[in-house]
mmCIF file of C-alpha atoms in Angstrom:
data_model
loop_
_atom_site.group_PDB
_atom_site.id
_atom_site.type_symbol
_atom_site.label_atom_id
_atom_site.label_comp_id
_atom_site.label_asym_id
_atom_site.label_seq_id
_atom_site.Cartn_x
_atom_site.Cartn_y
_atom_site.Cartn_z
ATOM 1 C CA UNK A 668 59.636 83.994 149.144
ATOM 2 C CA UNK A 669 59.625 86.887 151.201
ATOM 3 C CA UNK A 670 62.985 87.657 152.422
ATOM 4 C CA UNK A 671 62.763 90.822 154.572
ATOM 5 C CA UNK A 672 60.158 93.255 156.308
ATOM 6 C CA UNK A 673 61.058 96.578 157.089
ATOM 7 C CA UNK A 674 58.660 98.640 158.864
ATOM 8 C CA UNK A 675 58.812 101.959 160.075
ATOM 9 C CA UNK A 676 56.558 104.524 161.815
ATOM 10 C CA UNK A 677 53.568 102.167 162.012
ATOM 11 C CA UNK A 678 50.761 101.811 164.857
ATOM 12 C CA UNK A 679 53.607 100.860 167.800
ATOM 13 C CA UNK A 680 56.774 100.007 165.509
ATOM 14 C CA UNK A 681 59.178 103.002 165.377
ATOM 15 C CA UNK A 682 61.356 100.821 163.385
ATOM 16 C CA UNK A 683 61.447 97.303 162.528
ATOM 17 C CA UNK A 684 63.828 95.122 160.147
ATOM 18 C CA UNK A 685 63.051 91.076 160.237
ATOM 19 C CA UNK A 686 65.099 88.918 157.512
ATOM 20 C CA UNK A 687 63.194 85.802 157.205
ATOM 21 C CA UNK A 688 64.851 82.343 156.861
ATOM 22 C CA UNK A 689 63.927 79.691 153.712
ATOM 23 C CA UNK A 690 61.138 77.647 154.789
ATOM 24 C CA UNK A 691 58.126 78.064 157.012
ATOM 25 C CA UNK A 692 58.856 81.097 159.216
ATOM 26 C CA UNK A 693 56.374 81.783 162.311
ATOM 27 C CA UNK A 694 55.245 84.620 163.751
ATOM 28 C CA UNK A 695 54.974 83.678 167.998
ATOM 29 C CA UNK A 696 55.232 85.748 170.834
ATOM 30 C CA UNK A 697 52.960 86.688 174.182
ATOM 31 C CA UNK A 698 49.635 88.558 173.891
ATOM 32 C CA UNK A 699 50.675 92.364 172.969
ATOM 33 C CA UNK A 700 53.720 91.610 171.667
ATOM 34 C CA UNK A 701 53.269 93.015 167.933
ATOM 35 C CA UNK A 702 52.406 89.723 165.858
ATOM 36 C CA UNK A 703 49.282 91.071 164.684
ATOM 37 C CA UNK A 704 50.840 94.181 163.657
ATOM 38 C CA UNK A 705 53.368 92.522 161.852
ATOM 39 C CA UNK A 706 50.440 90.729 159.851
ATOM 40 C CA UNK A 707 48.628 93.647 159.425
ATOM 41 C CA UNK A 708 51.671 95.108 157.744
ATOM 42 C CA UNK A 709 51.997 92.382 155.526
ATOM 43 C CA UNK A 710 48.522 92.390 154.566
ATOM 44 C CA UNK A 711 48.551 95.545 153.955
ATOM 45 C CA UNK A 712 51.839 95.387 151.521
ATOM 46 C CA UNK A 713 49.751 92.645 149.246
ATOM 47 C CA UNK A 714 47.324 95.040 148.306
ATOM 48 C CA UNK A 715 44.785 95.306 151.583
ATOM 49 C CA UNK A 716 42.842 98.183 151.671
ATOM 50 C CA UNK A 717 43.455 100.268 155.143
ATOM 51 C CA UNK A 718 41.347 100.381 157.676
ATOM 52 C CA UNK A 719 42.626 102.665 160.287
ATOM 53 C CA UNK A 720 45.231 105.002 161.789
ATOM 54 C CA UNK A 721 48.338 103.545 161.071
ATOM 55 C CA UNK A 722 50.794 106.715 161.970
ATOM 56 C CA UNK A 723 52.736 106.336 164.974
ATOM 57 C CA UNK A 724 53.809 109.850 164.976
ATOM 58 C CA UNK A 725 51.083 112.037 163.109
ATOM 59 C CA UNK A 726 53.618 113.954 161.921
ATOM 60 C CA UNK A 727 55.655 111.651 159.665
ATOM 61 C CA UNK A 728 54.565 108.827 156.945
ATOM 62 C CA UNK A 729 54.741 105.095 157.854
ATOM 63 C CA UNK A 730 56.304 103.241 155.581
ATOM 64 C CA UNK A 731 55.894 99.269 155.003
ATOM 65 C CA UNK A 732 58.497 97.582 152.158
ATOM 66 C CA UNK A 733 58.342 94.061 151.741
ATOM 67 C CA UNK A 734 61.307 91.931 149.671
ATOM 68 C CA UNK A 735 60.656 88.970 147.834
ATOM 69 C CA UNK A 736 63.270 86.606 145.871
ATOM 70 C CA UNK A 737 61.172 85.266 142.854
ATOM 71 C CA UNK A 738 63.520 82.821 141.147
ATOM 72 C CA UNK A 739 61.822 80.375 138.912
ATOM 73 C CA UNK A 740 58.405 81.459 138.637
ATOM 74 C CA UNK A 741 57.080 80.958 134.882
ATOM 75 C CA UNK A 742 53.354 82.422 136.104
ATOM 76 C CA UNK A 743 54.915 85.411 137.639
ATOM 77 C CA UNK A 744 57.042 86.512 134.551
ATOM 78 C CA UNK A 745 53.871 85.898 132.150
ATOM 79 C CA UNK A 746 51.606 87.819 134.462
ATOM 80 C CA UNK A 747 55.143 90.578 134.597
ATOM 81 C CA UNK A 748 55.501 90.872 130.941
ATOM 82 C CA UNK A 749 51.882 91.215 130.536
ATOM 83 C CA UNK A 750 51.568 94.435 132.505
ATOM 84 C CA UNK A 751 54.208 95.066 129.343
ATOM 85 C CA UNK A 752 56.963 95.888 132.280
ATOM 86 C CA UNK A 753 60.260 93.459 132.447
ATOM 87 C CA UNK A 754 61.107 91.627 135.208
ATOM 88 C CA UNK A 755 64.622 92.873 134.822
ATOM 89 C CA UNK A 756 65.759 91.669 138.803
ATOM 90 C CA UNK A 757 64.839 88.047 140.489
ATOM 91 C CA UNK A 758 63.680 90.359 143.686
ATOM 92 C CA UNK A 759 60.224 92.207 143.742
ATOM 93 C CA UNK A 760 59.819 94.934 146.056
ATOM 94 C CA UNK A 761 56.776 96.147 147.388
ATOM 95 C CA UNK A 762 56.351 99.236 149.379
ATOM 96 C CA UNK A 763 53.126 101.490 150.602
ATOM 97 C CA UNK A 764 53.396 104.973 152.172
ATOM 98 C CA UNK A 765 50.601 106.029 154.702
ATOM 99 C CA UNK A 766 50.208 109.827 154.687
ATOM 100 C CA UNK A 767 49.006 111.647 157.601
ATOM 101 C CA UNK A 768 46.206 112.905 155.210
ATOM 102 C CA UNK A 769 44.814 109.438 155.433
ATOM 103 C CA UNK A 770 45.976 108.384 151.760
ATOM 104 C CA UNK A 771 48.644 105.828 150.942
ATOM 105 C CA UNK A 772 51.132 105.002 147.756
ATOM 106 C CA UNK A 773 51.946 101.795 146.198
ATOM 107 C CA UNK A 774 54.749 100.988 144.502
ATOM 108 C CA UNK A 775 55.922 98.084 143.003
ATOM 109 C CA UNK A 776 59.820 97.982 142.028
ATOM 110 C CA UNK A 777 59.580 101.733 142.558
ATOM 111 C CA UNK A 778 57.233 102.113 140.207
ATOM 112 C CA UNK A 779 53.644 104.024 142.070
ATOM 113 C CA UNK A 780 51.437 101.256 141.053
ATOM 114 C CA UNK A 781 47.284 100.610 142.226
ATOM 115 C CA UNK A 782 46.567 98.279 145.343
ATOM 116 C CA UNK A 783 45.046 95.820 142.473
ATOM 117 C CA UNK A 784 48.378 95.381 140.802
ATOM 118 C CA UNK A 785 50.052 94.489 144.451
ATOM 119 C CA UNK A 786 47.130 92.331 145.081
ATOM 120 C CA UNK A 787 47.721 90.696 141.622
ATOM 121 C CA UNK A 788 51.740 90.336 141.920
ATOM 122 C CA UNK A 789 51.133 88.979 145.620
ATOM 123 C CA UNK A 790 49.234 86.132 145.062
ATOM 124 C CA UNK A 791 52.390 84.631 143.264
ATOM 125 C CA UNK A 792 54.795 86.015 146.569
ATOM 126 C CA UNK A 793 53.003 84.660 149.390
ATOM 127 C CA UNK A 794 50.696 82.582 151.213
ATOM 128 C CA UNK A 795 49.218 83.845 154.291
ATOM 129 C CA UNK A 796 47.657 82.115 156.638
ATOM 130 C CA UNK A 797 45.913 82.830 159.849
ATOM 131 C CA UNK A 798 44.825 80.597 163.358
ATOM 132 C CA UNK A 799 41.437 79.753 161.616
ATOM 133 C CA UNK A 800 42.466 78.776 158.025
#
């Protein structure tokens, strides 16, 4: 379950902390508000590859970090101890850096990691779903 979104530095968020509750959470708000942007930041965290200028202020990083509680989750541990890593912690954290120079950093736990691996380990965080799913 995701359990908190920090943003920072990203398209129109200067900074952003949302805790979410257990359960469905939704995203709803007026047109311009920042939902997409808040989806495009969690796409991005599970593994997305970017498609655009994401620096609100060319002259720092953005920074998205995404906190998941992962109790009980048999598939996730095989898939962790296969990577030969251990899961150590019942929260996963995943976090991406996007550098002025266009580039970006994964890291799982810390740990730099490719977007395949956050790709991989997010399929067993999170569903996503959009309007036209």
């Amino acid at each position: 379950m995701l359990e908190q979104l920090n943003i920072r530095n990203f398209i129109l968020i200067d900074e952003l902390s949302i805790t979410f509750a257990t359960g469905l959470n939704v995203l709803s708000g007026e047109t311009g508000a920042g939902k997409s942007i808040i989806i495009d930041a969690i796409e991005l965290i599970c593994g997305e590859r970017g498609k655009g200028e994401y620096l609100r202020d060319p002259q720092k990083s953005a920074w998205i970090e995404a906190v998941f509680s992962c109790q009980s989750q048999p598939e996730l541990e095989v898939w962790w101890n296969e990577q030969g890593w251990e899961m150590g912690e019942e929260l996963v954290t995943l976090s991406r850096e996007f550098r002025k120079d266009g580039r970006s950093i994964a890291r799982l736990n810390g740990r730099i990691v490719s977007l395949s691996i956050l790709r991989e380990i997010s399929s067993f965080l999170l569903d996503l779903h959009g309007q036209n799913d």
